[in-house]
């Protein structure tokens, strides 16, 4: 099964040659943006495959020969991206089947989400796909984005939407608009995305297929989903159980309310179902449910940065140079069902012996506003060695005058690397703080802008670790 799903999905992420059916020279049109994406990535040396635009009305686009029909395509074509009006898609699929192309992304909308006529066309396409062993992503989607191989079917041009750098997070979404907005946001936030799949109406390839594929994807550490509804519950549950034993999965499920469920139905034709059922399924399968977009990527960032390092329990240690931030973090520990660690007598003695009299040894430990980086080192050393502490939140207010920014960044990165306990940082502030936070993240420490978000991310790690300890 593993080999089959990897073989089926591979052309979507690393095709030998892509046919862009509906490619055009009209700037801004969907078929033009997708063609330009591949062309630019080929010129950059990222996309290594061949590019075959298909349009019966053109001979050439930007120096590329245009094929009049699918039947004329070269034999190495293993991925077809379709962006032509919906009524023409079934016939085109017949051509794709005849040509022997096994992977298709249908960008076009106007299918099941619009009613019975669209559903009829979907059934026709699916029948062709099933009879010919073709896997289909879409319709009604933006497709696939893979920064490492240059596959980019997102039809929003780079002039309007930034693309994120590569990273160990996979993002799967029904909503194309959400995909585009998320990629743009991730690029600005410095979050690396290894693979993005927008599957729209998920006629064929669905959440379960992608989970089974990502189990075997060594470049992906954590998988995130935006889901409006699941069509095959049993298939989803079985695949989720398989992947969560290996990698964390985070799901943002919308359509929680009556209004949301109705909107999901008209958006991608999804049946959102009773939200309590999704809660139960996620709990049973170890999928971590995110409350919102921000929560999903806060969790993903922690899992991605910590690379499988999980807390052994739910006892949290807090180190801060601002008393108020320490109180906020303590509240968050209670709010998210965690426990404040009781520091051992040895740790308290060690801190008191090495701290100046006005610093506070305890949990939270407050290194106070005249701290330097060395005082943080003492505190982190004490917490890392304390068997009563399972995970650590280090709040760094970079604004304090004696704190050497580069030194505290190096200390945090050093302990993140050598300690077996997860450490998350919290850095509150503006532009200068963001600058240091980005450097810290590049060194492998996840950083959050508020104590609550940092603690909530740790709570996700604790939850997943408990799931694995229960025997998954």
XYZ file of N, CA and C in Angstrom, residues 264-462:
597
model
N -20.324 25.954 4.144
C -19.419 24.918 3.634
C -20.069 24.149 2.496
N -21.374 23.911 2.627
C -22.092 23.163 1.595
C -22.086 23.910 0.273
N -22.274 25.224 0.332
C -22.300 25.990 -0.918
C -20.890 26.286 -1.425
N -19.898 26.166 -0.556
C -18.521 26.470 -0.971
C -17.899 25.316 -1.738
N -17.841 24.149 -1.145
C -17.205 23.007 -1.801
C -18.115 21.788 -1.855
N -19.393 21.997 -1.560
C -20.326 20.883 -1.594
C -20.153 19.933 -0.426
N -19.457 20.381 0.636
C -19.172 19.496 1.768
C -20.364 19.373 2.694
N -20.527 18.176 3.252
C -21.492 17.973 4.316
C -20.730 18.071 5.625
N -20.889 19.171 6.332
C -20.063 19.416 7.512
C -20.370 18.434 8.638
N -21.638 18.015 8.774
C -21.988 17.042 9.805
C -21.952 17.635 11.202
N -22.335 16.808 12.180
C -22.373 17.277 13.565
C -20.958 17.496 14.077
N -20.748 18.673 14.640
C -19.394 19.021 15.054
C -18.891 18.118 16.176
N -19.784 17.652 17.021
C -19.364 16.783 18.124
C -18.770 15.469 17.595
N -19.244 15.041 16.424
C -18.696 13.811 15.836
C -17.224 14.034 15.456
N -16.960 15.200 14.886
C -15.565 15.500 14.527
C -14.696 15.555 15.775
N -15.210 16.150 16.833
C -14.450 16.190 18.094
C -14.080 14.781 18.531
N -15.060 13.886 18.470
C -14.836 12.502 18.908
C -13.830 11.796 18.004
N -13.959 12.009 16.693
C -13.042 11.367 15.742
C -11.616 11.866 15.946
N -11.467 13.166 16.119
C -10.123 13.718 16.312
C -9.503 13.156 17.598
N -10.308 13.064 18.636
C -9.806 12.544 19.906
C -9.392 11.078 19.758
N -10.216 10.310 19.076
C -9.961 8.878 18.901
C -8.711 8.622 18.062
N -8.464 9.486 17.099
C -7.362 9.239 16.163
C -6.089 10.018 16.496
N -6.140 10.853 17.530
C -4.948 11.598 17.910
C -4.713 12.845 17.084
N -5.694 13.214 16.262
C -5.584 14.472 15.506
C -5.828 15.627 16.476
N -4.953 16.605 16.448
C -5.097 17.743 17.357
C -5.978 18.792 16.691
N -7.042 19.159 17.346
C -7.951 20.134 16.752
C -7.510 21.555 17.095
N -7.321 22.366 16.068
C -6.953 23.768 16.279
C -8.218 24.606 16.379
N -8.172 25.603 17.234
C -9.334 26.466 17.423
C -9.484 27.461 16.280
N -8.372 27.878 15.741
C -8.405 28.870 14.662
C -7.093 28.775 13.880
N -7.020 29.592 12.851
C -5.861 29.633 11.952
C -4.556 29.871 12.733
N -4.606 30.849 13.634
C -3.428 31.222 14.424
C -2.960 30.043 15.280
N -3.927 29.370 15.901
C -3.609 28.226 16.747
C -2.975 27.115 15.928
N -3.520 26.873 14.732
C -3.002 25.793 13.897
C -1.515 25.999 13.598
N -1.148 27.200 13.212
C 0.249 27.412 12.845
C 1.149 27.637 14.058
N 0.596 28.057 15.170
C 1.396 28.078 16.405
C 1.806 26.658 16.776
N 0.851 25.734 16.670
C 1.144 24.328 16.954
C 2.139 23.764 15.935
N 1.860 24.029 14.678
C 2.720 23.487 13.620
C 4.157 23.980 13.783
N 4.294 25.231 14.146
C 5.635 25.804 14.329
C 6.386 25.077 15.440
N 5.693 24.788 16.528
C 6.344 24.090 17.645
C 6.761 22.682 17.224
N 5.840 21.943 16.591
C 6.161 20.579 16.177
C 7.302 20.582 15.154
N 7.268 21.528 14.225
C 8.278 21.563 13.172
C 9.650 21.901 13.747
N 9.702 22.880 14.633
C 10.993 23.315 15.176
C 11.587 22.272 16.117
N 10.727 21.617 16.877
C 11.236 20.703 17.909
C 11.500 19.290 17.379
N 11.099 19.041 16.143
C 11.467 17.799 15.440
C 11.254 16.537 16.264
N 10.081 16.374 16.791
C 9.759 15.136 17.505
C 10.111 15.149 18.978
N 10.728 16.239 19.460
C 11.035 16.317 20.898
C 9.745 16.646 21.648
N 9.307 15.727 22.487
C 8.025 15.908 23.178
C 8.221 15.899 24.693
N 7.362 16.595 25.421
C 7.487 16.601 26.888
C 7.081 15.255 27.485
N 7.715 14.889 28.599
C 7.383 13.619 29.248
C 6.146 13.747 30.130
N 5.730 14.955 30.393
C 4.546 15.178 31.213
C 4.008 16.581 30.981
N 3.143 17.029 31.880
C 2.471 18.317 31.659
C 2.929 19.409 32.631
N 4.106 19.229 33.239
C 4.597 20.196 34.229
C 5.475 21.251 33.541
N 5.002 22.487 33.613
C 5.632 23.566 32.844
C 6.454 24.468 33.757
N 7.665 24.791 33.309
C 8.506 25.769 34.003
C 8.523 27.076 33.227
N 8.445 28.179 33.939
C 8.412 29.496 33.270
C 9.570 30.357 33.768
N 10.300 30.918 32.820
C 11.386 31.859 33.129
C 11.049 33.166 32.430
N 11.184 34.263 33.135
C 10.802 35.550 32.537
C 11.699 36.670 33.058
N 11.765 37.746 32.289
C 12.422 38.952 32.824
C 11.381 40.054 33.052
N 10.106 39.657 32.993
C 9.024 40.608 33.282
C 7.967 39.924 34.130
N 7.720 40.418 35.331
C 6.790 39.751 36.256
C 5.397 39.597 35.677
N 4.901 40.633 35.004
C 3.554 40.574 34.441
C 3.417 39.475 33.405
N 4.430 39.347 32.567
C 4.397 38.298 31.533
C 4.415 36.924 32.182
N 5.133 36.819 33.315
C 5.159 35.541 34.032
C 3.791 35.183 34.586
N 3.065 36.182 35.063
C 1.708 35.942 35.584
C 0.788 35.501 34.441
N 0.910 36.167 33.296
C 0.081 35.809 32.137
C 0.351 34.370 31.701
N 1.618 33.998 31.702
C 1.960 32.625 31.307
C 1.406 31.623 32.320
N 1.457 31.986 33.611
C 0.933 31.079 34.656
C -0.568 30.879 34.483
N -1.272 31.960 34.179
C -2.718 31.837 33.908
C -2.967 30.908 32.722
N -2.131 31.054 31.715
C -2.315 30.226 30.509
C -2.069 28.752 30.817
N -1.126 28.479 31.706
C -0.860 27.090 32.089
C -2.138 26.461 32.653
N -2.820 27.189 33.524
C -4.074 26.676 34.101
C -5.158 26.590 33.031
N -5.259 27.622 32.204
C -6.306 27.688 31.183
C -6.251 26.507 30.216
N -5.039 26.075 29.863
C -4.913 25.009 28.876
C -4.685 23.631 29.511
N -5.026 23.526 30.795
C -5.036 22.213 31.449
C -3.673 21.654 31.791
N -2.680 22.517 31.905
C -1.334 22.061 32.253
C -1.079 22.331 33.740
N 0.098 21.947 34.212
C 0.438 22.169 35.627
C 1.716 23.001 35.730
N 1.761 23.857 36.739
C 3.012 24.557 37.028
C 3.938 23.568 37.735
N 5.171 23.446 37.253
C 6.119 22.507 37.863
C 6.520 22.983 39.260
N 6.627 22.047 40.197
C 7.183 22.354 41.520
C 8.693 22.127 41.440
N 9.429 23.202 41.458
C 10.881 23.061 41.317
C 11.451 22.279 42.501
N 12.458 21.482 42.219
C 13.084 20.691 43.292
C 13.866 21.617 44.229
N 14.133 21.115 45.430
C 14.920 21.880 46.397
C 16.307 22.205 45.838
N 16.879 21.246 45.101
C 18.215 21.454 44.520
C 18.200 22.615 43.534
N 17.150 22.656 42.719
C 17.065 23.734 41.721
C 16.913 25.092 42.405
N 16.026 25.144 43.397
C 15.811 26.419 44.094
C 17.110 26.881 44.766
N 17.829 25.948 45.364
C 19.104 26.280 46.039
C 20.117 26.797 45.000
N 20.179 26.089 43.884
C 21.126 26.471 42.820
C 20.823 27.889 42.306
N 19.539 28.162 42.084
C 19.168 29.488 41.572
C 19.500 30.578 42.592
N 19.149 30.349 43.840
C 19.382 31.364 44.872
C 20.874 31.631 45.060
N 21.661 30.585 44.975
C 23.118 30.745 45.150
C 23.743 31.534 44.007
N 23.129 31.446 42.825
C 23.749 32.078 41.648
C 23.074 33.382 41.212
N 21.902 33.650 41.757
C 21.181 34.878 41.400
C 21.558 36.022 42.348
N 21.407 37.274 41.911
C 21.472 38.395 42.855
C 20.244 38.346 43.767
N 20.285 38.975 44.924
C 19.198 38.843 45.915
C 17.827 39.277 45.394
N 17.775 40.210 44.458
C 16.475 40.722 44.029
C 15.812 39.877 42.933
N 16.527 38.908 42.370
C 15.906 38.022 41.382
C 15.063 36.973 42.113
N 14.015 36.494 41.429
C 13.061 35.605 42.097
C 13.262 34.160 41.637
N 13.696 33.311 42.574
C 13.854 31.883 42.262
C 12.550 31.179 42.593
N 11.930 30.604 41.622
C 10.648 29.903 41.829
C 10.066 29.573 40.478
N 8.795 29.294 40.451
C 8.135 29.060 39.170
C 6.848 29.885 39.115
N 6.847 30.992 38.391
C 7.883 31.438 37.463
C 9.151 31.902 38.181
N 10.270 31.724 37.495
C 11.519 32.367 37.919
C 11.615 33.693 37.190
N 11.825 34.752 37.974
C 11.906 36.096 37.373
C 13.346 36.593 37.472
N 14.009 36.664 36.335
C 15.404 37.142 36.332
C 15.459 38.661 36.392
N 14.321 39.290 36.369
C 14.047 40.739 36.514
C 14.701 41.618 35.453
N 14.307 42.877 35.492
C 14.576 43.797 34.391
C 16.014 44.256 34.227
N 16.888 43.955 35.202
C 18.295 44.333 34.999
C 19.121 43.121 34.594
N 18.440 42.118 34.078
C 19.130 40.858 33.748
C 20.085 41.012 32.575
N 21.065 40.161 32.573
C 21.882 39.972 31.376
C 21.611 38.559 30.855
N 22.255 38.196 29.786
C 21.992 36.879 29.200
C 22.462 35.755 30.111
N 23.519 36.005 30.879
C 24.089 34.971 31.746
C 23.100 34.537 32.827
N 22.318 35.475 33.311
C 21.338 35.128 34.337
C 20.274 34.164 33.752
N 19.931 34.398 32.495
C 19.022 33.458 31.808
C 19.653 32.077 31.723
N 20.974 32.048 31.426
C 21.644 30.750 31.298
C 21.528 29.958 32.608
N 21.724 30.670 33.709
C 21.640 30.004 35.016
C 20.234 29.420 35.215
N 19.231 30.229 34.902
C 17.851 29.772 35.091
C 17.524 28.580 34.188
N 17.907 28.675 32.930
C 17.596 27.581 31.988
C 18.329 26.305 32.405
N 19.580 26.458 32.820
C 20.363 25.290 33.276
C 19.649 24.598 34.437
N 19.163 25.406 35.382
C 18.455 24.836 36.536
C 17.184 24.096 36.114
N 16.398 24.696 35.218
C 15.134 24.082 34.782
C 15.380 22.813 33.950
N 16.383 22.869 33.091
C 16.679 21.711 32.232
C 17.084 20.504 33.079
N 17.804 20.763 34.182
C 18.288 19.662 35.028
C 17.279 19.211 36.079
N 16.178 19.921 36.196
C 15.204 19.582 37.240
C 14.248 18.494 36.741
N 14.215 17.336 37.400
C 13.327 16.250 36.930
C 11.839 16.580 37.086
N 11.525 17.641 37.825
C 10.111 18.007 38.004
C 9.581 18.899 36.872
N 10.462 19.269 35.949
C 10.055 20.157 34.844
C 10.032 19.349 33.548
N 8.884 19.392 32.838
C 8.755 18.634 31.585
C 8.957 19.500 30.339
N 8.618 20.767 30.435
C 8.770 21.675 29.283
C 8.954 23.095 29.824
N 9.579 23.929 29.016
C 9.984 25.252 29.529
C 9.508 26.370 28.598
N 8.940 27.395 29.203
C 8.600 28.623 28.471
C 9.580 29.701 28.930
N 10.343 30.247 27.991
C 11.292 31.305 28.333
C 10.791 32.614 27.724
N 10.399 33.525 28.580
C 9.899 34.822 28.112
C 11.069 35.804 28.092
N 11.345 36.346 26.922
C 12.465 37.284 26.780
C 11.928 38.632 26.321
N 11.974 39.605 27.199
C 11.640 40.975 26.785
C 12.959 41.611 26.350
N 13.152 41.646 25.045
C 14.430 42.111 24.503
C 14.702 43.582 24.831
N 13.658 44.279 25.307
C 13.802 45.713 25.543
C 14.671 46.044 26.764
N 14.861 45.089 27.687
C 15.583 45.444 28.925
C 17.023 45.811 28.588
N 17.571 46.837 29.254
C 18.799 47.494 28.778
C 20.080 46.658 28.807
N 20.234 45.766 29.759
C 21.518 45.063 29.888
C 21.544 43.701 29.180
N 20.431 43.351 28.565
C 20.341 42.035 27.924
C 21.030 42.054 26.557
N 22.050 41.202 26.411
C 22.766 41.125 25.128
C 21.947 40.214 24.208
N 21.372 40.803 23.152
C 20.426 40.066 22.310
C 21.034 38.826 21.676
N 22.203 39.002 21.072
C 22.799 37.851 20.376
C 23.157 36.735 21.350
N 23.585 37.132 22.551
C 24.010 36.123 23.522
C 22.813 35.302 24.035
N 21.695 35.979 24.332
C 20.530 35.218 24.817
C 19.977 34.320 23.704
N 20.056 34.796 22.467
C 19.616 33.962 21.331
C 20.479 32.699 21.248
N 21.787 32.875 21.389
C 22.684 31.705 21.313
C 22.450 30.750 22.479
N 22.187 31.309 23.660
C 21.943 30.456 24.837
C 20.683 29.618 24.627
N 19.621 30.253 24.172
C 18.368 29.518 23.948
C 18.550 28.433 22.883
N 19.241 28.790 21.810
C 19.466 27.807 20.734
C 20.318 26.648 21.235
N 21.302 26.966 22.068
C 22.199 25.921 22.607
C 21.408 24.923 23.463
N 20.551 25.453 24.354
C 19.802 24.557 25.239
C 18.697 23.818 24.481
N 18.136 24.471 23.477
C 17.141 23.768 22.659
C 17.761 22.542 22.007
N 19.009 22.706 21.607
C 19.703 21.637 20.904
C 20.109 20.512 21.860
N 20.649 20.876 23.017
C 21.227 19.832 23.867
C 20.269 19.266 24.909
N 19.171 19.966 25.179
C 18.234 19.463 26.182
C 17.217 18.524 25.538
N 16.755 17.542 26.320
C 15.688 16.670 25.809
C 14.311 17.213 26.168
N 14.267 18.405 26.741
C 12.981 19.025 27.070
C 12.653 20.110 26.039
N 11.415 20.157 25.582
C 11.064 21.226 24.643
C 11.103 22.602 25.312
N 11.658 23.541 24.587
C 11.723 24.924 25.074
C 11.049 25.808 24.035
N 10.071 26.596 24.451
C 9.511 27.607 23.550
C 9.814 28.982 24.133
N 10.002 29.944 23.242
C 10.306 31.306 23.682
C 9.103 32.201 23.437
N 8.989 33.218 24.255
C 7.971 34.255 24.061
C 8.707 35.588 23.998
N 8.465 36.338 22.947
C 9.094 37.654 22.790
C 8.005 38.658 22.449
N 7.728 39.550 23.373
C 6.667 40.545 23.165
C 7.305 41.876 22.771
N 6.762 42.499 21.754
C 7.309 43.792 21.361
C 6.976 44.127 19.925
N 7.767 45.026 19.359
C 7.488 45.516 18.010
C 8.524 45.070 17.005
N 8.927 46.016 16.159
C 9.781 45.688 15.021
C 11.120 45.074 15.434
N 11.758 45.677 16.450
C 13.074 45.160 16.863
C 12.936 43.747 17.445
N 11.883 43.569 18.233
C 11.644 42.238 18.806
C 11.410 41.219 17.707
N 10.607 41.585 16.698
C 10.342 40.674 15.577
C 11.643 40.261 14.897
N 12.548 41.205 14.786
C 13.844 40.929 14.154
C 14.590 39.842 14.934
N 14.655 39.998 16.242
C 15.386 39.009 17.055
C 14.625 37.669 17.093
N 13.311 37.759 17.107
C 12.507 36.529 17.125
C 12.768 35.706 15.865
N 12.878 36.385 14.731
C 13.131 35.678 13.475
C 14.497 34.975 13.501
N 15.507 35.661 14.083
C 16.839 35.041 14.184
C 16.763 33.804 15.081
N 16.031 33.959 16.175
C 15.886 32.844 17.123
C 15.192 31.651 16.459
N 14.169 31.930 15.680
C 13.461 30.839 14.993
C 14.350 30.159 13.958
N 15.166 30.952 13.289
C 16.088 30.357 12.317
C 17.069 29.407 12.997
N 17.278 29.598 14.300
C 18.182 28.719 15.050
C 17.430 27.571 15.728
N 16.143 27.424 15.414
C 15.415 26.237 15.874
C 14.575 26.401 17.125
N 14.373 27.632 17.581
C 13.539 27.844 18.766
C 12.223 28.493 18.336
N 11.079 27.837 18.546
C 9.812 28.491 18.187
C 9.532 29.669 19.107
N 9.117 30.776 18.517
C 8.911 32.009 19.286
C 7.466 32.487 19.115
N 6.854 32.928 20.196
C 5.462 33.391 20.161
C 5.374 34.815 20.693
N 4.410 35.576 20.170
C 4.334 36.991 20.556
C 3.632 37.241 21.880
N 2.954 36.227 22.435
C 2.304 36.390 23.737
C 2.524 35.137 24.576
N 2.521 35.289 25.903
C 2.668 34.096 26.755
C 1.574 33.076 26.501
N 0.348 33.541 26.288
C -0.760 32.601 26.086
C -0.534 31.719 24.858
N -0.074 32.311 23.770
C 0.148 31.525 22.548
C 1.308 30.546 22.718
N 2.328 30.956 23.463
C 3.452 30.049 23.704
C 3.032 28.846 24.532
N 2.255 29.110 25.596
C 1.803 28.015 26.464
C 0.817 27.123 25.712
N -0.062 27.717 24.904
C -1.036 26.925 24.153
C -0.336 25.986 23.162
N 0.752 26.469 22.574
C 1.512 25.600 21.669
C 2.105 24.423 22.442
N 2.632 24.691 23.614
C 3.176 23.605 24.434
C 2.081 22.612 24.824
N 0.882 23.131 25.080
C -0.239 22.249 25.438
C -0.513 21.248 24.315
N -0.347 21.671 23.065
C -0.526 20.767 21.928
C 0.511 19.656 21.944
N 1.747 20.013 22.283
C 2.807 19.006 22.368
C 2.512 18.004 23.478
N 2.032 18.522 24.609
C 1.707 17.661 25.747
C 0.591 16.693 25.350
